[in-house]
C-alpha cells in the first residue's frame, strides 16, 4: 500500500521514525548503533540548519526529534 504524499513545513519540530529493512534487527549490536549515531552526527555537521533535539536507537528502528532553522529542505535533504 502506497503512502500519501508527505508535506514538509520548515521551522517545526519533527518526530521521525525509521524502521530497518524487512523489520530485521540490524541495530542489535552496540557497534551498529554507534555507527548510526556517527552517521547522524555527520548529517548534523553537513546540514548546519539541522538541530537534533533527541534520538533513540533500538534494535530494529530509530526515533528522531529534529528541527531546522526555517531553511528550506534541511530535514528532507539530511
PDB file of C-alpha atoms in Angstrom, residues 17-48:
ATOM      1  CA  UNK A  17      10.840   7.163  12.745  1.00  0.00           C
ATOM      2  CA  UNK A  18      12.788   4.802  10.538  1.00  0.00           C
ATOM      3  CA  UNK A  19      12.399   1.035  10.602  1.00  0.00           C
ATOM      4  CA  UNK A  20      15.092  -1.387   9.424  1.00  0.00           C
ATOM      5  CA  UNK A  21      14.647  -3.240   6.153  1.00  0.00           C
ATOM      6  CA  UNK A  22      12.066  -6.052   6.488  1.00  0.00           C
ATOM      7  CA  UNK A  23      11.873  -5.257  10.217  1.00  0.00           C
ATOM      8  CA  UNK A  24      15.140  -7.098  10.732  1.00  0.00           C
ATOM      9  CA  UNK A  25      17.205  -6.461  13.851  1.00  0.00           C
ATOM     10  CA  UNK A  26      20.075  -4.731  12.077  1.00  0.00           C
ATOM     11  CA  UNK A  27      20.987  -2.488  15.029  1.00  0.00           C
ATOM     12  CA  UNK A  28      21.151  -5.121  17.755  1.00  0.00           C
ATOM     13  CA  UNK A  29      24.893  -4.790  18.384  1.00  0.00           C
ATOM     14  CA  UNK A  30      26.375  -1.719  20.101  1.00  0.00           C
ATOM     15  CA  UNK A  31      28.874  -1.175  17.262  1.00  0.00           C
ATOM     16  CA  UNK A  32      25.998  -0.866  14.764  1.00  0.00           C
ATOM     17  CA  UNK A  33      24.132   1.602  16.960  1.00  0.00           C
ATOM     18  CA  UNK A  34      27.328   3.651  17.386  1.00  0.00           C
ATOM     19  CA  UNK A  35      27.781   3.693  13.598  1.00  0.00           C
ATOM     20  CA  UNK A  36      24.230   5.005  13.131  1.00  0.00           C
ATOM     21  CA  UNK A  37      24.861   7.733  15.729  1.00  0.00           C
ATOM     22  CA  UNK A  38      28.045   8.669  13.845  1.00  0.00           C
ATOM     23  CA  UNK A  39      26.013   8.990  10.618  1.00  0.00           C
ATOM     24  CA  UNK A  40      23.574  11.251  12.469  1.00  0.00           C
ATOM     25  CA  UNK A  41      26.485  13.378  13.700  1.00  0.00           C
ATOM     26  CA  UNK A  42      27.880  13.644  10.141  1.00  0.00           C
ATOM     27  CA  UNK A  43      24.459  14.717   8.830  1.00  0.00           C
ATOM     28  CA  UNK A  44      24.259  17.393  11.532  1.00  0.00           C
ATOM     29  CA  UNK A  45      27.700  18.706  10.560  1.00  0.00           C
ATOM     30  CA  UNK A  46      26.862  18.657   6.839  1.00  0.00           C
ATOM     31  CA  UNK A  47      23.498  20.420   7.190  1.00  0.00           C
ATOM     32  CA  UNK A  48      24.176  23.324   9.529  1.00  0.00           C
TER      33      UNK A  48
END
